XYZ file of C-alpha atoms in Angstrom:
744
model
C 45.798 21.016 -10.646
C 47.238 19.769 -14.696
C 47.327 16.023 -13.330
C 44.066 16.759 -11.948
C 42.768 17.400 -15.483
C 44.809 14.448 -16.903
C 43.023 12.162 -14.932
C 40.070 13.296 -15.595
C 40.577 13.731 -19.165
C 42.401 10.178 -18.882
C 39.077 8.910 -16.654
C 36.827 10.699 -19.427
C 38.019 8.815 -22.341
C 37.708 5.671 -20.692
C 33.732 6.702 -20.018
C 33.179 7.238 -23.814
C 35.687 4.130 -24.413
C 33.701 2.134 -22.738
C 30.011 3.052 -23.105
C 29.427 1.336 -26.162
C 30.742 -1.755 -24.599
C 28.034 -2.055 -22.608
C 25.005 -3.448 -24.660
C 21.604 -1.859 -23.915
C 20.717 -5.125 -21.189
C 23.677 -4.252 -18.666
C 23.063 -3.852 -14.569
C 25.770 -3.404 -12.310
C 27.093 -4.705 -9.278
C 26.143 -8.598 -10.218
C 27.261 -10.606 -11.924
C 25.289 -9.703 -14.740
C 21.670 -10.299 -14.874
C 19.626 -9.752 -16.812
C 16.056 -11.109 -15.576
C 15.045 -12.562 -19.684
C 15.452 -16.592 -19.540
C 15.058 -16.389 -23.953
C 16.085 -16.146 -26.195
C 20.364 -16.874 -25.794
C 20.897 -14.092 -27.073
C 20.266 -12.136 -23.587
C 21.324 -15.563 -21.344
C 23.209 -13.761 -18.116
C 26.558 -14.218 -17.181
C 25.157 -15.878 -14.305
C 23.051 -17.932 -15.375
C 25.385 -19.876 -16.925
C 27.615 -19.828 -13.602
C 24.020 -21.418 -12.985
C 23.675 -23.735 -15.558
C 27.640 -25.105 -15.110
C 26.984 -25.960 -11.856
C 24.468 -28.120 -12.264
C 26.238 -30.291 -14.896
C 28.140 -31.218 -12.541
C 26.478 -33.738 -11.120
C 27.268 -37.175 -11.928
C 23.490 -39.287 -11.146
C 21.897 -38.031 -14.831
C 18.550 -37.864 -12.672
C 19.967 -36.482 -9.549
C 18.974 -32.740 -10.561
C 15.706 -33.236 -13.049
C 14.051 -31.252 -10.557
C 15.919 -28.512 -11.738
C 17.438 -29.019 -15.335
C 13.897 -30.541 -16.817
C 11.989 -28.543 -19.455
C 9.045 -31.196 -18.447
C 6.861 -28.347 -16.004
C 8.995 -25.443 -16.835
C 11.006 -26.531 -14.310
C 13.987 -25.274 -15.685
C 12.414 -21.982 -16.718
C 11.932 -21.795 -12.700
C 15.412 -22.202 -11.927
C 15.967 -19.216 -14.443
C 13.619 -16.870 -13.243
C 15.016 -18.061 -9.616
C 18.666 -16.665 -10.821
C 17.393 -13.616 -12.323
C 15.257 -12.232 -9.704
C 18.113 -11.148 -6.519
C 18.041 -8.788 -9.976
C 14.681 -8.391 -11.837
C 12.098 -9.245 -8.631
C 9.320 -9.039 -11.420
C 11.641 -12.665 -11.679
C 9.874 -13.598 -8.898
C 6.484 -13.235 -9.189
C 4.362 -16.580 -8.777
C 7.045 -18.545 -7.238
C 7.753 -15.640 -4.256
C 6.596 -12.137 -2.815
C 8.797 -10.554 -5.763
C 9.759 -7.888 -2.663
C 11.656 -9.710 -1.157
C 14.618 -9.344 -4.105
C 15.899 -6.924 -6.100
C 17.958 -6.173 -3.838
C 21.484 -7.700 -5.323
C 23.271 -4.554 -5.791
C 23.183 -3.671 -1.726
C 25.191 -6.729 -0.345
C 28.486 -6.697 -0.251
C 30.670 -8.974 1.342
C 34.707 -7.098 2.516
C 38.191 -8.589 3.410
C 40.908 -7.813 5.376
C 43.917 -7.232 3.478
C 45.128 -10.390 3.925
C 41.591 -12.171 2.865
C 40.968 -13.874 6.464
C 39.362 -11.921 8.101
C 35.056 -10.708 6.911
C 34.436 -7.078 7.922
C 32.006 -6.200 6.174
C 28.684 -9.127 5.482
C 25.714 -8.991 4.155
C 26.375 -11.406 1.214
C 26.390 -14.304 2.294
C 23.828 -14.621 5.010
C 21.110 -13.877 2.172
C 22.719 -16.159 0.763
C 21.699 -18.586 3.782
C 18.626 -17.106 4.054
C 17.776 -18.138 0.588
C 19.006 -20.876 0.887
C 16.816 -22.060 4.317
C 13.848 -21.722 1.764
C 15.274 -24.607 -1.186
C 15.734 -26.684 2.276
C 12.348 -25.919 3.201
C 10.677 -26.340 0.098
C 12.907 -29.765 -1.270
C 11.873 -31.477 2.190
C 8.431 -31.729 1.042
C 6.231 -35.662 0.899
C 5.762 -33.733 -2.221
C 7.557 -31.144 -3.183
C 6.685 -28.426 -5.901
C 8.537 -29.445 -8.077
C 9.264 -25.211 -9.974
C 9.473 -23.957 -6.438
C 12.512 -25.731 -5.416
C 14.319 -24.322 -9.582
C 13.460 -20.861 -8.036
C 14.832 -21.266 -4.848
C 17.674 -23.408 -5.780
C 18.041 -20.614 -9.079
C 18.354 -17.620 -5.874
C 20.616 -19.760 -3.911
C 23.064 -20.182 -6.989
C 22.834 -16.561 -7.288
C 23.788 -14.962 -4.041
C 26.664 -16.953 -3.040
C 28.346 -16.623 -6.676
C 27.931 -12.788 -6.750
C 31.238 -13.198 -3.542
C 33.229 -14.809 -6.878
C 33.816 -11.083 -9.009
C 35.938 -8.872 -8.450
C 33.917 -6.187 -7.705
C 31.403 -7.335 -5.155
C 34.950 -8.168 -2.323
C 36.564 -4.809 -3.096
C 36.553 -3.057 -0.565
C 37.716 0.225 -0.916
C 39.161 1.193 3.428
C 41.711 -1.202 2.549
C 45.119 -0.975 0.702
C 43.197 -1.237 -2.476
C 41.530 2.012 -2.355
C 38.654 3.437 -4.065
C 39.202 1.990 -7.473
C 38.118 4.477 -9.502
C 34.391 4.287 -12.118
C 34.433 0.969 -10.106
C 30.387 0.168 -10.953
C 30.846 0.832 -14.731
C 34.302 -1.608 -15.152
C 32.365 -4.144 -12.894
C 29.365 -4.112 -15.400
C 31.134 -3.758 -19.006
C 33.855 -6.226 -17.218
C 31.197 -8.909 -17.452
C 29.326 -7.988 -19.937
C 32.374 -8.725 -21.716
C 32.420 -12.799 -20.285
C 28.709 -13.243 -21.979
C 29.605 -12.006 -24.838
C 30.938 -15.668 -25.494
C 27.475 -17.118 -23.864
C 26.024 -19.378 -26.397
C 23.705 -22.164 -27.314
C 23.881 -24.884 -29.367
C 20.118 -25.507 -29.509
C 18.326 -22.571 -28.651
C 16.809 -24.077 -25.040
C 12.929 -22.892 -24.719
C 10.406 -25.252 -23.034
C 8.340 -25.023 -26.306
C 11.311 -26.942 -27.891
C 11.383 -29.626 -25.086
C 12.649 -32.348 -27.473
C 16.123 -30.489 -27.837
C 20.215 -31.046 -26.574
C 20.433 -27.772 -25.185
C 24.406 -27.063 -23.724
C 25.210 -23.624 -22.986
C 29.302 -22.774 -23.805
C 31.054 -19.798 -23.757
C 33.527 -19.827 -26.508
C 36.044 -17.588 -24.473
C 36.133 -20.589 -20.964
C 36.449 -24.227 -20.782
C 35.890 -24.783 -17.017
C 37.313 -27.448 -14.701
C 35.383 -28.005 -12.530
C 35.410 -30.116 -9.332
C 33.815 -30.783 -7.333
C 33.877 -30.128 -4.021
C 32.496 -30.727 -0.511
C 29.084 -29.359 0.210
C 28.810 -26.756 2.230
C 25.680 -24.424 2.921
C 24.922 -20.935 1.673
C 26.438 -18.698 4.458
C 29.775 -21.264 4.734
C 30.378 -21.192 0.616
C 30.090 -17.914 -0.370
C 32.603 -16.712 2.180
C 34.940 -19.300 1.133
C 34.296 -17.875 -2.355
C 34.881 -15.147 -2.036
C 37.995 -15.920 -0.237
C 39.302 -18.188 -2.650
C 39.184 -14.830 -5.167
C 41.081 -12.524 -3.258
C 44.141 -13.034 -4.276
C 43.012 -12.093 -7.305
C 40.873 -10.111 -7.331
C 42.592 -6.793 -6.716
C 44.925 -7.692 -10.556
C 41.929 -8.174 -12.063
C 39.810 -4.067 -10.515
C 42.446 -2.257 -11.099
C 43.822 -3.652 -14.662
C 40.221 -4.139 -16.223
C 40.530 -0.440 -17.700
C 43.829 -1.203 -19.400
C 42.079 -3.606 -21.586
C 38.240 -2.938 -21.547
C 37.787 -5.857 -25.057
C 37.844 -9.126 -23.437
C 39.778 -10.547 -27.205
C 42.582 -7.535 -25.898
C 43.009 -10.055 -22.127
C 46.675 -11.313 -22.263
C 46.651 -14.321 -21.369
C 47.630 -14.475 -17.647
C 44.378 -11.867 -16.474
C 42.497 -14.631 -19.103
C 43.023 -17.158 -16.567
C 42.502 -15.710 -13.862
C 39.114 -14.930 -14.865
C 38.674 -18.322 -15.753
C 40.240 -19.356 -11.896
C 36.803 -17.349 -10.628
C 33.836 -18.856 -12.640
C 35.468 -22.016 -12.199
C 35.098 -21.414 -7.999
C 31.250 -19.454 -8.039
C 30.358 -22.901 -10.772
C 31.769 -25.235 -6.741
C 29.732 -22.688 -4.680
C 26.697 -23.231 -5.820
C 27.265 -27.211 -6.533
C 28.797 -27.351 -2.827
C 24.994 -25.709 -1.843
C 23.391 -27.384 -3.784
C 24.647 -31.159 -2.078
C 24.315 -29.327 0.890
C 20.303 -28.568 0.574
C 20.034 -32.499 -0.606
C 21.970 -33.772 1.570
C 20.410 -31.941 4.367
C 16.643 -33.258 3.160
C 18.345 -37.068 2.257
C 17.090 -36.017 -0.506
C 15.985 -39.046 -3.178
C 16.710 -40.297 -6.700
C 15.586 -42.510 -9.000
C 17.674 -44.647 -12.209
C 15.284 -45.290 -14.731
C 16.769 -47.674 -16.979
C 16.110 -48.868 -20.933
C 13.867 -50.707 -22.096
C 12.423 -53.361 -24.469
C 9.343 -52.277 -25.697
C 7.459 -54.452 -28.082
C 5.811 -53.361 -30.743
C 2.824 -54.854 -33.340
C 1.558 -52.925 -36.566
C -0.895 -54.377 -37.753
C -2.699 -55.034 -34.515
C -1.483 -52.018 -32.769
C -0.021 -53.262 -29.532
C 2.454 -53.033 -27.765
C 4.801 -54.419 -24.673
C 7.306 -53.957 -22.235
C 9.017 -55.902 -20.590
C 9.650 -55.914 -17.167
C 12.588 -53.091 -15.967
C 13.596 -52.837 -12.730
C 13.835 -49.265 -11.253
C 15.486 -47.940 -8.233
C 16.311 -45.003 -5.884
C 19.189 -43.110 -4.373
C 19.562 -41.265 -0.737
C 22.544 -40.164 1.301
C 22.037 -43.656 2.716
C 21.580 -45.642 0.294
C 19.540 -47.530 -2.940
C 16.527 -49.227 -3.347
C 14.817 -50.462 -5.003
C 11.083 -49.104 -6.642
C 8.161 -51.198 -5.516
C 4.585 -50.652 -6.017
C 3.868 -49.933 -1.926
C 6.863 -47.217 -2.681
C 5.533 -45.374 -6.228
C 3.249 -43.051 -5.741
C 3.089 -43.119 -9.702
C 4.449 -45.524 -11.700
C 3.572 -44.909 -16.541
C 4.536 -43.488 -20.040
C 3.571 -40.978 -22.366
C 4.157 -41.316 -25.877
C 6.301 -38.249 -26.894
C 5.257 -37.733 -31.006
C 7.591 -37.112 -34.088
C 6.583 -36.765 -37.247
C 8.139 -39.196 -39.701
C 6.346 -37.431 -43.146
C 6.033 -33.260 -44.031
C 6.789 -30.675 -41.105
C 5.130 -31.757 -37.926
C 6.102 -30.826 -34.571
C 6.486 -33.251 -32.690
C 4.202 -32.707 -29.591
C 3.905 -34.676 -26.129
C 0.903 -37.034 -25.663
C -1.788 -36.332 -22.432
C -2.776 -40.023 -22.310
C -1.157 -41.910 -20.084
C -0.388 -45.356 -19.674
C -0.255 -46.919 -15.888
C 2.659 -50.022 -15.699
C 2.413 -52.795 -13.748
C 3.887 -54.145 -10.860
C 5.779 -57.636 -10.305
C 6.071 -58.563 -7.129
C 8.373 -61.682 -7.701
C 10.693 -60.746 -9.856
C 10.446 -56.527 -8.824
C 10.353 -55.114 -11.345
C 7.854 -53.550 -13.485
C 6.323 -53.493 -17.072
C 3.057 -53.025 -19.162
C 0.669 -56.268 -20.934
C 0.275 -56.728 -24.701
C -2.288 -55.437 -25.356
C -3.634 -52.792 -27.956
C -2.727 -49.523 -26.790
C -4.952 -46.404 -28.024
C -3.524 -42.991 -28.578
C -0.483 -44.316 -31.618
C -0.666 -41.737 -34.166
C 0.199 -43.255 -37.476
C 3.763 -42.898 -39.918
C 4.931 -41.141 -36.900
C 7.826 -42.130 -34.206
C 6.742 -42.601 -30.774
C 9.421 -42.434 -27.683
C 8.981 -43.448 -24.858
C 8.720 -40.949 -22.294
C 8.791 -43.091 -18.353
C 7.717 -41.383 -15.104
C 7.997 -42.156 -11.926
C 7.419 -40.842 -8.310
C 7.976 -40.772 -4.387
C 7.996 -39.593 -1.574
C 11.007 -36.819 -0.868
C 12.110 -36.387 -4.419
C 9.646 -34.861 -7.161
C 8.398 -36.514 -10.856
C 11.231 -38.106 -12.559
C 10.958 -38.572 -16.348
C 13.207 -40.951 -17.787
C 15.583 -39.894 -21.681
C 12.708 -41.553 -24.002
C 15.112 -43.753 -25.901
C 12.650 -46.398 -26.495
C 10.780 -45.582 -29.542
C 8.831 -48.110 -32.323
C 7.610 -46.712 -35.902
C 3.377 -46.614 -36.765
C 3.034 -46.795 -39.615
C -1.438 -46.832 -40.432
C -3.905 -49.245 -40.409
C -6.502 -49.963 -42.265
C -11.009 -49.660 -43.555
C -12.462 -51.347 -45.450
C -15.385 -49.605 -46.091
C -17.937 -51.222 -48.259
C -20.002 -50.546 -51.293
C -21.934 -47.180 -50.215
C -24.657 -45.217 -52.092
C -26.624 -41.942 -52.570
C -28.538 -40.321 -54.938
C -29.207 -36.747 -55.924
C -32.850 -35.463 -56.407
C -32.896 -32.985 -59.333
C -36.220 -31.563 -58.237
C -35.937 -31.219 -54.857
C -31.685 -30.212 -54.583
C -31.326 -33.285 -52.258
C -29.089 -35.778 -51.405
C -29.286 -39.249 -49.199
C -26.452 -41.116 -48.937
C -27.082 -44.388 -47.168
C -25.856 -48.271 -46.705
C -21.755 -47.672 -45.087
C -19.617 -50.013 -43.744
C -16.566 -49.112 -42.509
C -14.277 -52.183 -41.031
C -11.316 -52.208 -38.613
C -9.279 -54.976 -40.318
C -7.199 -56.957 -38.632
C -7.357 -56.005 -34.927
C -9.617 -57.919 -33.175
C -10.636 -55.694 -30.611
C -12.896 -54.118 -33.455
C -14.611 -55.426 -36.365
C -17.466 -52.767 -37.625
C -16.736 -49.477 -36.911
C -19.419 -47.570 -33.806
C -20.153 -44.599 -33.825
C -18.574 -44.406 -29.573
C -15.052 -45.884 -32.176
C -15.140 -43.128 -33.742
C -14.079 -39.136 -33.506
C -16.047 -38.398 -36.629
C -17.499 -39.709 -39.199
C -18.861 -37.439 -42.317
C -19.401 -37.198 -45.997
C -18.878 -34.940 -48.758
C -18.960 -33.896 -52.205
C -16.667 -33.827 -54.628
C -16.078 -32.343 -58.301
C -14.365 -34.485 -59.845
C -11.172 -33.079 -62.341
C -10.501 -33.510 -65.437
C -7.011 -36.866 -66.454
C -9.634 -39.994 -64.731
C -8.379 -40.881 -61.499
C -5.493 -40.910 -59.558
C -3.184 -43.764 -58.800
C -4.885 -45.925 -56.547
C -7.906 -45.887 -57.988
C -8.703 -42.499 -56.449
C -10.729 -39.769 -58.782
C -8.732 -36.581 -59.205
C -11.255 -33.486 -58.002
C -11.931 -30.597 -55.530
C -13.897 -30.558 -52.728
C -17.247 -28.781 -53.525
C -17.250 -25.363 -52.489
C -21.163 -23.075 -52.210
C -21.730 -19.637 -53.268
C -23.053 -19.293 -49.969
C -18.989 -20.307 -49.603
C -19.678 -22.969 -47.463
C -17.881 -26.430 -48.403
C -20.254 -28.961 -49.205
C -20.101 -31.667 -46.563
C -22.406 -33.755 -43.756
C -21.921 -35.858 -40.635
C -22.846 -39.163 -41.233
C -25.389 -40.916 -38.599
C -25.928 -44.445 -37.118
C -28.462 -46.660 -37.867
C -28.040 -49.696 -35.273
C -30.280 -51.660 -36.866
C -28.967 -52.479 -40.172
C -25.329 -51.067 -37.937
C -24.956 -48.944 -40.983
C -23.655 -45.040 -41.536
C -26.085 -42.906 -43.714
C -27.258 -38.953 -44.104
C -30.599 -38.163 -46.107
C -31.814 -34.852 -47.274
C -29.581 -33.221 -47.148
C -30.009 -30.069 -49.151
C -27.699 -29.091 -51.573
C -30.000 -26.095 -53.528
C -26.885 -24.165 -52.547
C -23.761 -26.155 -55.018
C -23.973 -24.882 -58.323
C -21.549 -26.297 -61.379
C -22.088 -26.368 -64.732
C -24.152 -29.528 -66.056
C -21.701 -30.890 -67.984
C -19.828 -31.496 -64.828
C -19.796 -34.457 -62.843
C -19.656 -34.812 -59.270
C -19.014 -37.649 -56.044
C -19.112 -38.322 -51.959
C -16.449 -39.024 -50.789
C -16.957 -40.883 -46.479
C -14.111 -39.779 -44.220
C -13.327 -41.716 -41.050
C -11.087 -40.358 -37.650
C -9.982 -41.818 -35.564
C -7.504 -40.359 -33.286
C -7.140 -43.423 -30.008
C -5.566 -44.973 -33.133
C -2.790 -45.145 -36.126
C -5.298 -44.943 -39.129
C -4.156 -42.845 -42.267
C -3.931 -44.467 -46.187
C -1.188 -42.707 -48.878
C -2.558 -40.357 -51.207
C -1.003 -40.060 -54.558
C -0.860 -37.490 -57.310
C -0.846 -37.767 -60.886
C 3.086 -37.283 -60.541
C 2.389 -40.853 -58.204
C 3.673 -38.540 -54.997
C 2.100 -40.171 -52.208
C 1.109 -38.257 -49.595
C -0.132 -38.829 -46.139
C -3.239 -37.678 -44.743
C -4.344 -38.457 -41.194
C -7.909 -40.005 -41.529
C -9.490 -43.142 -43.216
C -11.444 -41.966 -46.571
C -13.813 -44.963 -49.084
C -14.574 -42.311 -52.666
C -17.543 -43.127 -54.184
C -18.047 -45.432 -57.204
C -20.667 -43.152 -59.872
C -20.981 -39.665 -60.598
C -24.205 -36.976 -60.270
C -24.909 -34.258 -61.927
C -26.861 -31.210 -60.472
C -29.624 -28.975 -60.988
C -29.302 -24.446 -62.208
C -32.052 -22.346 -60.820
C -34.556 -21.877 -62.442
C -35.406 -17.880 -62.186
C -38.417 -16.154 -63.195
C -38.771 -12.150 -63.532
C -41.988 -10.000 -62.853
C -42.359 -7.665 -65.977
C -41.863 -4.857 -64.619
C -43.758 -1.578 -64.173
C -43.679 1.968 -65.680
C -43.519 5.501 -66.083
C -42.965 7.114 -69.311
C -42.771 10.908 -69.852
C -42.811 12.169 -72.894
C -42.152 15.355 -72.730
C -39.384 14.149 -70.447
C -38.215 11.480 -72.631
C -37.825 9.117 -69.628
C -38.771 6.169 -68.640
C -38.936 5.194 -64.799
C -38.813 0.877 -64.469
C -40.149 -0.253 -60.678
C -41.490 -3.118 -58.890
C -39.303 -5.660 -60.197
C -39.524 -8.755 -59.086
C -36.808 -12.656 -58.967
C -37.902 -15.490 -57.503
C -35.953 -18.346 -57.387
C -37.520 -22.229 -57.887
C -35.337 -23.104 -55.159
C -36.087 -22.659 -51.758
C -35.550 -24.807 -48.082
C -36.584 -23.386 -44.621
C -35.414 -20.237 -44.104
C -35.267 -18.868 -47.713
C -38.620 -18.027 -49.893
C -36.480 -18.041 -53.364
C -36.256 -14.723 -53.303
C -33.341 -12.653 -55.179
C -33.513 -9.627 -53.205
C -29.478 -7.107 -52.517
C -28.260 -9.282 -50.406
C -27.976 -12.631 -52.918
C -27.011 -9.596 -55.798
C -24.280 -7.719 -54.203
C -23.888 -8.561 -49.944
C -23.210 -12.316 -49.950
C -19.427 -13.080 -50.605
C -19.218 -16.055 -52.746
C -16.056 -17.839 -53.919
C -12.249 -16.462 -54.518
C -12.505 -18.607 -57.146
C -15.884 -18.063 -58.422
C -16.628 -15.920 -61.323
C -18.993 -13.684 -60.483
C -22.068 -13.631 -63.183
C -24.700 -12.362 -60.872
C -26.897 -9.722 -62.218
C -29.900 -7.049 -62.399
C -30.207 -5.302 -64.429
C -33.045 -3.925 -67.213
C -32.978 -3.472 -70.564
C -35.466 -1.251 -73.652
C -36.387 -3.803 -75.850
C -38.235 -2.270 -79.796
C -41.570 -3.522 -79.065
C -40.680 -7.111 -81.796
C -38.276 -7.475 -79.002
C -35.519 -6.041 -80.873
C -32.863 -4.859 -77.910
C -32.569 -0.888 -78.287
C -29.267 -0.234 -78.941
C -28.984 3.282 -78.988
C -26.448 5.028 -77.319
C -26.600 5.506 -73.271
C -29.439 2.240 -73.242
C -27.492 -0.958 -72.905
C -27.840 -2.972 -69.247
C -29.321 -0.631 -66.637
C -27.579 -2.093 -63.261
C -31.408 -1.637 -60.636
C -31.168 -0.295 -57.295
C -32.673 -2.276 -54.838
C -36.420 -1.282 -52.305
C -35.847 -1.750 -48.939
C -39.154 -1.170 -47.943
C -41.840 -2.823 -51.140
C -38.620 -5.005 -51.515
C -38.432 -4.818 -54.969
C -36.176 -3.854 -57.733
C -36.439 -0.333 -59.323
C -34.339 2.571 -61.922
C -35.520 5.648 -62.139
C -35.186 8.370 -65.068
C -34.419 5.643 -68.179
C -33.194 7.939 -71.308
C -35.269 7.366 -74.174
C -35.058 10.727 -76.273
C -32.274 8.108 -78.182
C -34.395 6.294 -79.912
C -36.953 7.380 -82.474
C -40.313 7.044 -82.452
C -41.967 4.041 -81.709
C -43.303 1.291 -79.058
C -41.174 -0.245 -76.783
C -41.076 -2.390 -73.585
C -39.057 -2.536 -70.509
C -37.770 -6.272 -69.057
C -35.536 -7.087 -66.334
C -32.520 -10.010 -66.566
C -32.193 -10.438 -62.789
C -29.436 -13.284 -61.951
C -27.754 -15.506 -59.293
C -24.645 -17.570 -58.971
C -27.189 -20.702 -59.517
C -28.263 -20.080 -62.966
C -27.034 -21.205 -66.392
C -25.592 -18.082 -68.000
C -25.530 -19.869 -71.496
C -29.839 -20.091 -71.292
C -31.347 -15.936 -71.786
C -33.044 -15.777 -69.009
C -34.920 -11.705 -69.439
C -38.273 -11.661 -67.491
C -41.657 -11.012 -68.905
C -42.385 -7.621 -70.617
C -43.284 -3.940 -69.419
C -46.821 -2.930 -70.820
C -45.591 -1.052 -74.285
C -44.642 2.819 -74.580
C -45.303 4.995 -77.592
C -42.004 8.865 -78.772
C -44.651 10.216 -80.762
C -42.673 13.483 -80.931
C -44.787 17.298 -82.530
C -43.874 17.563 -85.714
C -42.153 21.840 -86.278
C -43.853 23.786 -88.608
C -41.834 23.248 -92.266
C -43.868 20.500 -91.621
C -46.980 22.147 -92.262
C -45.732 25.217 -94.770
C -44.113 22.730 -97.276
C -47.172 20.600 -97.996
C -49.109 24.151 -98.920
C -46.199 25.262 -101.280
C -46.067 21.906 -103.220
C -49.495 22.728 -103.741
C -49.867 26.001 -105.462
C -47.220 25.185 -107.212
C -48.716 22.110 -108.698
C -52.056 24.038 -109.138
C -50.336 27.162 -110.625
C -48.085 24.167 -113.129
C -51.496 22.953 -113.719
C -53.506 25.943 -115.090
C -50.216 27.155 -117.131
C -50.781 23.791 -119.631
C -54.659 22.964 -118.921
C -55.851 27.236 -120.082
C -52.574 28.919 -119.964
C -50.382 27.980 -123.101
C -53.799 26.399 -124.826
C -54.958 30.022 -124.589
C -51.912 31.507 -125.609
C -51.431 28.984 -128.647
C -55.073 29.143 -129.861
C -54.447 33.545 -129.273
C -51.548 32.992 -131.679
C -53.298 30.966 -134.900
C -56.443 33.329 -134.349
C -53.806 35.982 -135.299
C -52.136 33.872 -137.463
C -55.170 33.209 -139.629
C -56.459 36.406 -139.991
C -53.618 37.910 -141.709
C -53.856 35.533 -144.116
C -56.680 36.644 -144.793
C -56.883 40.793 -144.727
C -53.647 39.618 -147.233
C -55.655 37.513 -150.041
C -58.220 40.358 -150.139
C -55.642 42.365 -151.342
C -54.865 40.093 -153.976
């Protein structure tokens, strides 16, 4: 009992130790397969082995139907490798219900590793092999389907190369405790060494992709071709002498960096046997269908930059099958062409594959293919062009060359006449005419006509500060109007005088200060030819642009809008000392077919203006003294008006004028859009006058009466009482003197 407890404890300890080592995408019962094609960090052991097998091919074009990224063949191959574990990876290629069964397949041998005692794995591998043969044996094989079945076959065959798949518990080996966990962990340890020297992805077809395993450098050999069922059984027999020790000793060294040299060598041997088995099966399928593969040599090309002419010298293409090698002629070939892959040499452009296909010609006398010296369309300026040949024939799939031939196209020069343009300050209309564009040095072209260009456009530019750039190009920026739209248009062609033009273009929403000069730039694009020019900055640094451009030789100044704002209607409330203003309208003198000049809520608040512009719009009202002096009373600055949508006018209710002194006043609105001169006073018409008159307080009536009584009293005192008192005193004095005289 104690012994069993110790064994259980040891098993639990091992499980706890190994669980962190198993990645989240671990699948058991198979050479480790996660079903993910990209990125490489999730690249499975089975995919790596399948890829290693294809590398055994000695002919570079023999397996292009499987490895080429053109048409996502390699993606289909890896989807096939994944499907036995992840049946959804079969979607688009085969019935997903036929896959996802790898965990139920086994191939067991007797103790001696000679007699097959239980087997459904090799039968399953043969089923996929037969599908591969049928797909390859079509007159025009479906490359993706062939690659998919090659992947499924590779997985089922290589399954026999791992000890877990052939561990027969009924033999002397006995049961292996926790076999699924050990098996998955063993394979995940191998997978930790898989890396890519270039991260492969169909979006990066130009990279040199290669997978390696940092722990193993395989040295597999090419063995005799075998059908899948035979190869699977032979693989199981090959690894049988090593399988017992690999499975039985794994728990002692769960981490790959602790594997002993002998253990490591045995694992490598099993991996090499698996690779050899996969390749032998693929070779067998190709032999069975008498597969043909092409050999495309490196050719000699001639490209002339000044004329954009291309020629390709004669070269011979051969094909090989299981019998011999033959010349591919124009009778056998179903495709003989080339296309460009573009690699920009300036900037950070991403390589791209062109869509134009150019057919090659065949010389029956020399049995060679060639391309005549002609003007070649589809070239791109300042770009390296790699030529990829494509050949095809019955019994094989399209074969791509390696893109060894290349040339660099600079750019062709277009000469423009000194064209004309005029701006009408009254109507805001722009006319452009008398434009001629001539493609020099290319005899197939002369003055450009509409069918020869992709686009012919004009652009309004605002001249900046600093004169001209190196190369006599003005420093400027493309014009943007207050509707946040670029100021440009398409040119039309006059067949009579063979010139380009554009007349009566309304640029009324364009706004710049009247001190700024504007000019017109014309621009032609031709995608079929390497058109462009070098644009310089003030530091004399050049930037290539892929269009032809000319800059106008004279400047013009645009005009502001003039706005007429109506007089506000007013309602003055003398009791609350408030004023309502309403029925205010404003119109600009600029109108067009869809705009009547009304400055409404959209123009002031709802229209989005360019981010670089300062928003100077306003719809305000202000109270003025009768003589036109703006009120400076508190709370009486500019008042933002409101918009009455139903009446289509501006208004504001209850403007508080209580802090104004008694006097005569009027209201006037100030409404501006983005196209007016903000430095000019734009006050609208004055409203009718309204008068603030307040009633006098009681004290105003009492004080004058008091002053009047006082004045009367003072006057009476001065005019009557004081003289009377003085007279009485004088009379008394005289009487006293008279009485004294009588007494004397």
